[in-house]
Amino acid sequence: MIKFFVLFTFFVYSVNANFWSGCFDLPNAIIPTEITSDQCSDTKCIIKRGEPLMGHVAFTFLKEHEYLKVAVKGTMYGTKIDLYDFKENICDMIYDKDDNFFGCPTETDVESGWKLKFRISSIFPAYSNAVLRFELKEENNTEVCFEIIADVL
């Protein structure tokens, strides 16, 4: 069953031919309009353990936020692993579409962006086609969610 799930997940991502997708199991979470990174091709990202994945995530908030944190989960062999739960406010990483500091409180219906910088721990095993899930949260509510496919070297 686990093999089927892994193969099915890989198939879904390959058909989309994109290194990222929204979190469709969270219908109230915002799906980014664009994600860019020099470490990513059309189909996946290459991340070296101990080094950061850097990029830009564009989205439009539907409400104001005073506080945002990030949670990151990884999926390998069909098993979800908590990789990171950033307790501090990440509002200093929110920018407008012209790359000017935006911060919090966020504004509704204004294109914003998050400067993604996530370091994969060196204890994370090397793995091809890992699914990394990023959630921007306010308290326990996921406001923005996306997943990327990555080869972790």
Coordinates of C-alpha atoms in Angstrom, one line a residue:
M1 CA 0.0 0.0 0.0
I2 CA 2.8 2.4 0.9
K3 CA 4.5 1.7 -2.5
F4 CA 1.2 2.5 -4.3
F5 CA 0.9 5.8 -2.4
V6 CA 4.5 6.8 -3.1
L7 CA 4.1 5.9 -6.8
F8 CA 0.8 7.7 -7.1
T9 CA 2.2 10.8 -5.4
F10 CA 5.1 10.8 -7.8
F11 CA 2.8 10.3 -10.8
V12 CA 0.6 13.2 -9.8
Y13 CA 3.6 15.5 -9.4
S14 CA 5.1 14.3 -12.7
V15 CA 1.9 14.9 -14.6
N16 CA 1.8 18.5 -13.3
A17 CA 5.4 18.9 -14.5
N18 CA 6.0 21.5 -11.9
F19 CA 8.3 21.5 -8.9
W20 CA 5.5 22.8 -6.6
S21 CA 1.8 22.5 -6.0
G22 CA -0.8 23.9 -3.5
C23 CA -2.0 21.9 -0.5
F24 CA -5.3 20.7 -1.9
D25 CA -6.2 18.9 1.4
L26 CA -6.5 22.4 3.0
P27 CA -9.2 24.1 1.0
N28 CA -9.1 27.3 3.1
A29 CA -5.3 27.8 2.7
I30 CA -4.1 30.2 0.0
I31 CA -2.2 28.6 -2.9
P32 CA 0.7 30.7 -4.1
T33 CA 0.5 32.3 -7.5
E34 CA 4.2 31.7 -8.2
I35 CA 7.3 30.1 -6.6
T36 CA 10.7 30.7 -8.0
S37 CA 14.2 29.5 -6.9
D38 CA 17.5 29.2 -8.7
Q39 CA 17.8 25.7 -7.1
C40 CA 14.6 24.4 -8.9
S41 CA 14.0 23.2 -12.5
D42 CA 10.6 22.7 -14.0
T43 CA 10.1 19.4 -12.1
K44 CA 12.1 19.5 -8.9
C45 CA 14.5 21.3 -6.6
I46 CA 18.0 20.2 -5.7
I47 CA 18.8 20.8 -2.0
K48 CA 22.1 20.0 -0.3
R49 CA 21.8 18.9 3.3
G50 CA 23.1 21.7 5.6
E51 CA 22.5 24.4 3.0
P52 CA 19.4 26.5 2.5
L53 CA 16.7 26.3 -0.1
M54 CA 16.2 29.9 -1.1
G55 CA 13.4 31.3 -3.2
H56 CA 10.5 33.6 -3.5
V57 CA 6.8 32.7 -2.9
A58 CA 4.1 35.0 -4.3
F59 CA 0.6 35.1 -2.9
T60 CA -2.2 37.4 -2.0
F61 CA -3.5 37.4 1.6
L62 CA -7.3 37.2 2.1
K63 CA -7.1 38.9 5.5
E64 CA -4.7 40.9 7.7
H65 CA -2.2 39.0 9.9
E66 CA -0.2 40.4 12.8
Y67 CA 1.8 37.2 13.3
L68 CA 3.0 34.4 11.0
K69 CA 5.1 31.3 11.6
V70 CA 6.3 28.5 9.4
A71 CA 5.9 24.8 9.8
V72 CA 7.7 22.4 7.4
K73 CA 7.0 18.7 7.0
G74 CA 8.7 16.2 4.8
T75 CA 7.3 13.0 3.2
M76 CA 9.6 10.1 2.5
Y77 CA 8.5 6.5 1.7
G78 CA 4.9 7.7 2.5
T79 CA 5.8 8.8 6.0
K80 CA 5.4 12.4 7.2
I81 CA 8.2 13.9 9.3
D82 CA 8.1 17.2 11.1
L83 CA 11.2 19.1 9.9
Y84 CA 10.7 22.5 11.3
D85 CA 8.3 24.5 13.4
F86 CA 9.5 28.1 13.5
K87 CA 8.0 29.7 16.6
E88 CA 9.1 33.2 15.9
N89 CA 7.3 35.7 13.9
I90 CA 8.4 35.7 10.2
C91 CA 6.8 39.0 9.3
D92 CA 10.3 40.4 8.6
M93 CA 10.4 38.0 5.6
I94 CA 7.2 39.4 3.9
Y95 CA 7.7 41.7 0.9
D96 CA 5.6 43.3 -1.7
K97 CA 5.8 42.3 -5.4
D98 CA 8.5 44.9 -6.0
D99 CA 10.7 43.3 -3.3
N100 CA 10.1 46.2 -0.9
F101 CA 9.8 45.3 2.8
F102 CA 6.1 44.8 3.6
G103 CA 5.9 43.0 7.0
C104 CA 2.9 42.8 9.3
P105 CA 0.2 43.6 9.6
T106 CA -0.4 42.2 6.1
E107 CA -2.9 43.8 3.8
T108 CA -5.8 42.0 2.1
D109 CA -5.9 41.8 -1.7
V110 CA -2.3 43.0 -2.1
E111 CA 0.2 40.8 -3.9
S112 CA 2.8 39.8 -1.3
G113 CA 5.8 37.5 -1.2
W114 CA 7.8 35.5 1.3
K115 CA 11.5 35.2 1.0
L116 CA 11.9 31.5 1.5
K117 CA 15.1 30.4 3.2
F118 CA 14.9 26.9 4.7
R119 CA 18.0 24.9 5.7
I120 CA 17.7 21.1 5.5
S121 CA 19.4 19.6 8.5
S122 CA 22.5 17.5 7.8
I123 CA 20.8 14.6 9.7
F124 CA 18.0 14.5 7.0
P125 CA 18.8 11.5 4.8
A126 CA 19.7 11.9 1.1
Y127 CA 16.5 11.1 -0.8
S128 CA 15.2 11.6 -4.3
N129 CA 11.7 13.1 -4.9
A130 CA 11.1 14.1 -1.3
V131 CA 7.9 16.1 -0.8
L132 CA 8.5 19.1 1.4
R133 CA 5.3 20.9 2.7
F134 CA 5.5 24.5 3.8
E135 CA 2.7 26.1 5.9
L136 CA 2.6 29.8 6.9
K137 CA 0.4 29.8 10.0
E138 CA -1.3 32.3 12.2
E139 CA -1.8 30.5 15.5
N140 CA -3.1 27.0 14.5
N141 CA -4.7 28.2 11.2
T142 CA -2.7 27.5 8.0
E143 CA -3.0 30.6 5.8
V144 CA -0.6 29.8 2.9
C145 CA 0.4 26.2 2.0
F146 CA 2.5 24.6 -0.8
E147 CA 4.5 21.5 -1.4
I148 CA 7.7 21.1 -3.4
I149 CA 9.4 18.1 -4.8
A150 CA 13.1 17.9 -4.1
D151 CA 16.2 15.8 -4.4
V152 CA 18.0 16.0 -1.1
L153 CA 21.7 15.4 -1.6

